[in-house]
Short mmCIF file of C-alpha atoms (C1' of nucleotides) in Angstrom, two decimals:
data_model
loop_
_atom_site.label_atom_id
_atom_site.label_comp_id
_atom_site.label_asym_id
_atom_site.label_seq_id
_atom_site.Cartn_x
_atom_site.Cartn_y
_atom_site.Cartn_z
CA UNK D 1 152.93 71.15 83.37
CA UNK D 2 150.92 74.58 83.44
CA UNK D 3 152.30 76.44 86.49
CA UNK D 4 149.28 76.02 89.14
CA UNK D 5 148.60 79.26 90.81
CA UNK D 6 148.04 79.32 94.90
CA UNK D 7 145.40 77.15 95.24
CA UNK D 8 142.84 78.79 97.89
CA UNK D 9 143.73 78.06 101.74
CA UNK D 10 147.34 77.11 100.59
CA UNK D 11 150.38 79.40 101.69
CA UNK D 12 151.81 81.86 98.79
CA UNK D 13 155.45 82.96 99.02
CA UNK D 14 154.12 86.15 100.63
CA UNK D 15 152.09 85.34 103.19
CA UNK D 16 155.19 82.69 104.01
CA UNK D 17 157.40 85.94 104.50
CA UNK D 18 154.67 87.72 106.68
CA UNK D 19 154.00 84.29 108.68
CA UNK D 20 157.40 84.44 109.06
CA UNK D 21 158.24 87.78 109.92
CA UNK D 22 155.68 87.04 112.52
CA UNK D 23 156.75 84.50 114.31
CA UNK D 24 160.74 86.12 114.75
CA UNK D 25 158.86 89.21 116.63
CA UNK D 26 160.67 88.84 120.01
CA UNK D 27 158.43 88.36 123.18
CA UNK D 28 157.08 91.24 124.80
CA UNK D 29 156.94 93.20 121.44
CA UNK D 30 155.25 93.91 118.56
CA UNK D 31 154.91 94.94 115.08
CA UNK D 32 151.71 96.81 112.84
CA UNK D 33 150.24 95.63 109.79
CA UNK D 34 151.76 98.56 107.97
CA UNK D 35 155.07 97.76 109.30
CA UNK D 36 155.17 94.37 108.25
CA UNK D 37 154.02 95.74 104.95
CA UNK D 38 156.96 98.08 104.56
CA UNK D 39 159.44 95.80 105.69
CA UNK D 40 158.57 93.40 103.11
CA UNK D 41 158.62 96.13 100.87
CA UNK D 42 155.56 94.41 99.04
CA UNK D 43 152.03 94.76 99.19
CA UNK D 44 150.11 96.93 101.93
CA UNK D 45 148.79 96.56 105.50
CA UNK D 46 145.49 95.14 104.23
CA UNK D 47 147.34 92.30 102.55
CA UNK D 48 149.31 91.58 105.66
CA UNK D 49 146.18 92.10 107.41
CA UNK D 50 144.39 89.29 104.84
CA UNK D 51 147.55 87.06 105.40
CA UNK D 52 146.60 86.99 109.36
CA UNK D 53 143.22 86.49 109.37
CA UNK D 54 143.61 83.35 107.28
CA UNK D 55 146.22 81.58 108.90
CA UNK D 56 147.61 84.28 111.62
CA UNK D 57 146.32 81.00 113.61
CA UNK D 58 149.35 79.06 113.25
CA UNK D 59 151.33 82.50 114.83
CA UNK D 60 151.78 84.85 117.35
CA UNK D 61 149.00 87.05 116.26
CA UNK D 62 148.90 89.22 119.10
CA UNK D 63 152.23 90.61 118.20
CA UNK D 64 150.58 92.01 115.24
CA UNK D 65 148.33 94.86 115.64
CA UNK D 66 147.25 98.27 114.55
CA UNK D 67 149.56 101.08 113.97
CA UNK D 68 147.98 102.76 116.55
CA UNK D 69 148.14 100.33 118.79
CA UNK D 70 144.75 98.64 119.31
CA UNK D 71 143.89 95.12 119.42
CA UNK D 72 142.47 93.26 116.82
CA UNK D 73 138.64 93.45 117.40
CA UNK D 74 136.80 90.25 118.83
CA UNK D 75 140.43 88.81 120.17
CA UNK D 76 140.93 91.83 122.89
CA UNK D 77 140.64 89.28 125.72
CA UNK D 78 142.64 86.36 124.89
CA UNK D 79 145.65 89.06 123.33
CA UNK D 80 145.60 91.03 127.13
CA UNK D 81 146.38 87.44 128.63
CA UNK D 82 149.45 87.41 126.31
CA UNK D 83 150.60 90.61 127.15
CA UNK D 84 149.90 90.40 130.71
CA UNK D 85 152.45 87.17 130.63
CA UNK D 86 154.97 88.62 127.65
CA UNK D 87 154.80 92.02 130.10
CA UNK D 88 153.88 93.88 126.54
CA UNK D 89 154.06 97.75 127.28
CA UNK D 90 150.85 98.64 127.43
CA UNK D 91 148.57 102.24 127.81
CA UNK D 92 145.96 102.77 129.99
CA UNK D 93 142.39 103.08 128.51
CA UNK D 94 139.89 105.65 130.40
CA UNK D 95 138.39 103.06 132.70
CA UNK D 96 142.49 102.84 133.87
CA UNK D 97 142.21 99.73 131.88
CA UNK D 98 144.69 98.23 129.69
CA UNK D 99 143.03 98.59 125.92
CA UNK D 100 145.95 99.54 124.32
CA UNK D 101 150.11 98.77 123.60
CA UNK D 102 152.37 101.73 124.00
CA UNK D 103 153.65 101.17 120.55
CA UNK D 104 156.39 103.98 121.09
CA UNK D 105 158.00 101.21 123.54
CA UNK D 106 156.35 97.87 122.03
CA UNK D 107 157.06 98.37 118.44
CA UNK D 108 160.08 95.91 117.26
CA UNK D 109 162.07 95.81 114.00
CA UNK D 110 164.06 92.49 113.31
CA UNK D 111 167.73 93.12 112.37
CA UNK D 112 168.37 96.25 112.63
"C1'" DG Q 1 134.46 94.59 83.86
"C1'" DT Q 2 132.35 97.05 87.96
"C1'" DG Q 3 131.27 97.69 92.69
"C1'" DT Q 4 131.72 96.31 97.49
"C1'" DT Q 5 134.28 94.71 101.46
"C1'" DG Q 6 138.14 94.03 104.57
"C1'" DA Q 7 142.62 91.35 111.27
"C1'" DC Q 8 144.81 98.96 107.78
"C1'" DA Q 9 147.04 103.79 107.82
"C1'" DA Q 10 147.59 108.75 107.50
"C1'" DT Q 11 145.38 113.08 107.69
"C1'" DC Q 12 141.80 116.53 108.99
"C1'" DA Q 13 138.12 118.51 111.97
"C1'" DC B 1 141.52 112.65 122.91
"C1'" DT B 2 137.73 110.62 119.23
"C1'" DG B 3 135.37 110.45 114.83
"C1'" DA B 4 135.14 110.96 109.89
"C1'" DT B 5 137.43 110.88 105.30
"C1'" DT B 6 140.62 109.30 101.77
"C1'" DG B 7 144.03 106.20 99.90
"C1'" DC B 8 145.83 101.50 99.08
"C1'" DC B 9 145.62 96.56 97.37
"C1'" DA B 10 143.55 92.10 96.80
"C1'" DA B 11 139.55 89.00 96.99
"C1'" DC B 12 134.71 88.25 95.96
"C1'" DA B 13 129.70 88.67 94.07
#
DNA sequence: GTGTTGACAATCA
DNA sequence: CTGATTGCCAACA
């Protein structure tokens, strides 16, 4: 039998590790794209990022976020709901709004 | 095979 | 602080 390749919408062995990686972020904190990436030690924050979008459902996706800090774009709302009940550090915007996690405080790294 | 796009990141102005 | 630019890697037309 010819070794069948990841068939398209089916898991690969890395986006198993970043699903993963995912889920074992602790509540309350949270872990970039680019930190997943390097972690792994494979790959890049765009792959991780690919990895999310197409089955980040079946995670914690609001525990993964931008280096920076920002929320993932078009999910703001229903991620500030998670944070408000994790109690997520978060950073004030300028309205005094939260639009932001205080990654200096939120950012995790499993077994350290 | 080439060019564009994307749940990104680091650097510069 | 924000915005623009460049680099990176994989998928897609």
């Amino acid at each position: 039998m010819v070794p069948a390749g990841p068939a398209p919408g089916e898991l690969t062995d890395y986006a198993g590790r970043v699903l993963d990686l995912a889920e074992a972020i602790p509540r309350g904190l949270v872990m970039s794209y680019g930190d997943i990436a390097e972690y792994l030690g494979e790959g890049g924050p765009r792959q991780v990022g690919r990895v999310m979008a197409l089955w980040g459902g079946g995670v914690a996706w609001w525990r993964v976020i931008h280096a920076d800090g920002s929320l993932l774009a078009g999910h703001e709302r229903a991620a500030l709901a998670r944070y408000r009940e994790e109690g997520t550090p978060m950073r004030l915007d300028g309205d005094g709004n939260p639009g932001r996690v205080d990654m200096r405080r939120a950012r995790w790294t499993p077994a350290p």
